[in-house]
PDB file of C-alpha atoms in Angstrom:
ATOM      1  CA  MET A   1     -20.441  -0.087   4.717  1.00 84.00           C
ATOM      2  CA  LEU A   2     -18.368   1.334   1.858  1.00 90.00           C
ATOM      3  CA  PRO A   3     -17.547   5.151   1.969  1.00 91.00           C
ATOM      4  CA  ASP A   4     -19.522   7.527  -0.556  1.00 93.00           C
ATOM      5  CA  ASP A   5     -16.139   8.564  -2.223  1.00 92.00           C
ATOM      6  CA  LEU A   6     -15.517   4.909  -3.232  1.00 91.00           C
ATOM      7  CA  LEU A   7     -19.018   4.359  -4.176  1.00 91.00           C
ATOM      8  CA  LEU A   8     -18.753   7.278  -6.619  1.00 90.00           C
ATOM      9  CA  ARG A   9     -15.627   6.460  -8.161  1.00 91.00           C
ATOM     10  CA  THR A  10     -16.033   5.333 -11.839  1.00 90.00           C
ATOM     11  CA  PHE A  11     -14.458   2.166 -13.152  1.00 90.00           C
ATOM     12  CA  ALA A  12     -14.098   3.116 -16.819  1.00 90.00           C
ATOM     13  CA  TRP A  13     -13.584   0.959 -19.993  1.00 90.00           C
ATOM     14  CA  ASP A  14     -10.095   2.585 -20.666  1.00 90.00           C
ATOM     15  CA  GLN A  15      -9.123   1.169 -17.130  1.00 92.00           C
ATOM     16  CA  ALA A  16     -10.627  -2.120 -17.667  1.00 94.00           C
ATOM     17  CA  LYS A  17     -10.111  -3.209 -21.218  1.00 93.00           C
ATOM     18  CA  ASP A  18      -6.294  -4.537 -20.924  1.00 95.00           C
ATOM     19  CA  LEU A  19      -6.737  -6.094 -17.419  1.00 96.00           C
ATOM     20  CA  ALA A  20      -6.928  -9.684 -18.418  1.00 96.00           C
ATOM     21  CA  GLY A  21      -4.482 -11.625 -16.236  1.00 97.00           C
ATOM     22  CA  ASP A  22      -4.397  -8.774 -13.638  1.00 98.00           C
ATOM     23  CA  LYS A  23      -5.322  -9.459  -9.949  1.00 98.00           C
ATOM     24  CA  PHE A  24      -7.612  -7.554  -7.527  1.00 98.00           C
ATOM     25  CA  GLN A  25      -7.750  -7.953  -3.732  1.00 98.00           C
ATOM     26  CA  VAL A  26     -11.385  -8.015  -2.457  1.00 98.00           C
ATOM     27  CA  PHE A  27     -12.350  -7.234   0.791  1.00 96.00           C
ATOM     28  CA  PRO A  28     -15.408  -8.917   2.114  1.00 94.00           C
ATOM     29  CA  GLU A  29     -16.935  -7.562   5.392  1.00 89.00           C
ATOM     30  CA  GLY A  30     -15.817  -9.642   8.373  1.00 87.00           C
ATOM     31  CA  SER A  31     -13.585 -12.000   6.336  1.00 89.00           C
ATOM     32  CA  ASP A  32      -9.976 -11.928   5.236  1.00 93.00           C
ATOM     33  CA  PRO A  33      -9.230 -10.480   1.761  1.00 96.00           C
ATOM     34  CA  LEU A  34      -9.455 -12.717  -1.354  1.00 97.00           C
ATOM     35  CA  VAL A  35      -7.675 -12.356  -4.657  1.00 98.00           C
ATOM     36  CA  LEU A  36      -9.520 -12.531  -7.801  1.00 98.00           C
ATOM     37  CA  GLU A  37      -8.038 -12.682 -11.211  1.00 98.00           C
ATOM     38  CA  VAL A  38      -9.409 -10.921 -14.280  1.00 98.00           C
ATOM     39  CA  ILE A  39      -9.948 -13.727 -16.897  1.00 97.00           C
ATOM     40  CA  GLU A  40     -11.926 -11.652 -19.635  1.00 97.00           C
ATOM     41  CA  VAL A  41     -13.047  -8.129 -20.272  1.00 97.00           C
ATOM     42  CA  LEU A  42     -15.996  -8.133 -22.766  1.00 95.00           C
ATOM     43  CA  PRO A  43     -17.206  -4.980 -24.630  1.00 92.00           C
ATOM     44  CA  GLY A  44     -20.936  -4.311 -24.643  1.00 86.00           C
ATOM     45  CA  ARG A  45     -23.170  -3.423 -27.605  1.00 81.00           C
ATOM     46  CA  PRO A  46     -22.925  -0.127 -29.117  1.00 79.00           C
ATOM     47  CA  GLY A  47     -25.345   2.624 -27.894  1.00 82.00           C
ATOM     48  CA  PRO A  48     -25.613   5.787 -25.865  1.00 85.00           C
ATOM     49  CA  PHE A  49     -23.804   4.001 -22.916  1.00 83.00           C
ATOM     50  CA  THR A  50     -20.299   2.690 -22.757  1.00 87.00           C
ATOM     51  CA  GLN A  51     -21.032  -1.092 -21.560  1.00 92.00           C
ATOM     52  CA  PHE A  52     -18.656  -3.696 -20.690  1.00 95.00           C
ATOM     53  CA  SER A  53     -18.347  -6.728 -18.404  1.00 97.00           C
ATOM     54  CA  VAL A  54     -15.300  -8.078 -16.432  1.00 98.00           C
ATOM     55  CA  ILE A  55     -15.166 -11.783 -15.553  1.00 98.00           C
ATOM     56  CA  PHE A  56     -13.234 -12.495 -12.442  1.00 98.00           C
ATOM     57  CA  ARG A  57     -11.961 -16.226 -11.186  1.00 98.00           C
ATOM     58  CA  GLY A  58     -11.517 -16.788  -7.429  1.00 97.00           C
ATOM     59  CA  PRO A  59     -10.914 -19.650  -5.118  1.00 96.00           C
ATOM     60  CA  PRO A  60     -13.360 -22.411  -4.931  1.00 95.00           C
ATOM     61  CA  ALA A  61     -14.370 -21.018  -1.306  1.00 93.00           C
ATOM     62  CA  PRO A  62     -15.789 -18.999   0.060  1.00 94.00           C
ATOM     63  CA  LEU A  63     -18.505 -18.053  -2.395  1.00 95.00           C
ATOM     64  CA  LEU A  64     -19.016 -14.351  -2.248  1.00 97.00           C
ATOM     65  CA  PRO A  65     -22.717 -13.523  -2.402  1.00 96.00           C
ATOM     66  CA  GLN A  66     -23.853 -10.968  -5.026  1.00 97.00           C
ATOM     67  CA  ARG A  67     -22.930  -7.687  -3.344  1.00 96.00           C
ATOM     68  CA  THR A  68     -20.741  -4.540  -3.816  1.00 96.00           C
ATOM     69  CA  TYR A  69     -17.176  -4.989  -2.529  1.00 97.00           C
ATOM     70  CA  ARG A  70     -14.164  -3.091  -2.161  1.00 97.00           C
ATOM     71  CA  PHE A  71     -11.679  -4.146  -4.802  1.00 97.00           C
ATOM     72  CA  ARG A  72      -8.112  -3.067  -4.911  1.00 97.00           C
ATOM     73  CA  HIS A  73      -5.805  -3.149  -7.890  1.00 97.00           C
ATOM     74  CA  GLU A  74      -2.075  -2.440  -7.293  1.00 96.00           C
ATOM     75  CA  ARG A  75      -1.817   0.185 -10.046  1.00 95.00           C
ATOM     76  CA  LEU A  76      -5.279   1.591 -10.234  1.00 95.00           C
ATOM     77  CA  GLY A  77      -6.311   1.763  -6.610  1.00 95.00           C
ATOM     78  CA  ASP A  78      -9.571   1.075  -4.989  1.00 96.00           C
ATOM     79  CA  PHE A  79     -13.158   0.734  -6.466  1.00 96.00           C
ATOM     80  CA  ALA A  80     -16.570  -0.413  -5.313  1.00 96.00           C
ATOM     81  CA  ILE A  81     -17.753  -3.133  -7.741  1.00 97.00           C
ATOM     82  CA  LEU A  82     -20.953  -5.222  -7.671  1.00 97.00           C
ATOM     83  CA  ILE A  83     -20.193  -8.766  -8.607  1.00 98.00           C
ATOM     84  CA  SER A  84     -22.349 -11.982  -9.057  1.00 98.00           C
ATOM     85  CA  ALA A  85     -21.192 -15.438  -9.129  1.00 98.00           C
ATOM     86  CA  VAL A  86     -21.853 -16.949 -12.595  1.00 97.00           C
ATOM     87  CA  GLU A  87     -19.952 -20.221 -12.627  1.00 96.00           C
ATOM     88  CA  ARG A  88     -18.700 -22.765 -10.166  1.00 95.00           C
ATOM     89  CA  SER A  89     -16.334 -25.610 -10.653  1.00 90.00           C
ATOM     90  CA  ALA A  90     -14.288 -27.955  -8.498  1.00 88.00           C
ATOM     91  CA  GLY A  91     -11.371 -25.477  -8.727  1.00 95.00           C
ATOM     92  CA  ALA A  92     -12.778 -22.049  -8.950  1.00 97.00           C
ATOM     93  CA  ILE A  93     -15.696 -19.574  -8.856  1.00 98.00           C
ATOM     94  CA  GLU A  94     -16.270 -17.087 -11.604  1.00 98.00           C
ATOM     95  CA  TYR A  95     -17.846 -13.708 -10.952  1.00 98.00           C
ATOM     96  CA  GLU A  96     -19.233 -11.192 -13.492  1.00 98.00           C
ATOM     97  CA  ALA A  97     -19.240  -7.315 -12.980  1.00 98.00           C
ATOM     98  CA  CYS A  98     -21.180  -5.219 -15.542  1.00 96.00           C
ATOM     99  CA  PHE A  99     -20.777  -1.613 -16.123  1.00 94.00           C
ATOM    100  CA  ALA A 100     -22.584   0.988 -18.132  1.00 91.00           C
ATOM    101  CA  HIS A 101     -21.534   4.627 -18.286  1.00 86.00           C
ATOM    102  CA  GLU A 102     -22.634   7.665 -20.368  1.00 82.00           C
ATOM    103  CA  ALA A 103     -20.679   7.845 -23.517  1.00 69.00           C
TER     104      ALA A 103
END
């Protein structure tokens, strides 16, 4: 279970927008950490919320089920991020994390 302070920490657009190419460690419970690379950061539609998505690429196995995981970035620190697998190929699995914050 992730600690409350981590679950309450906001991952904001200003932190995410320039992360393409950066790597995060992900810590699945009961497994060794994995490295996921940010391959794209997509802005959302304009509106009352700041919306964006981050697309990560990871190894072809194991497949991480949709869940909130501890993510660690070497410069930004730790975040709780919900990811869903969106594409699988022979060489990788892509995951998406979607965010919406009050503007």
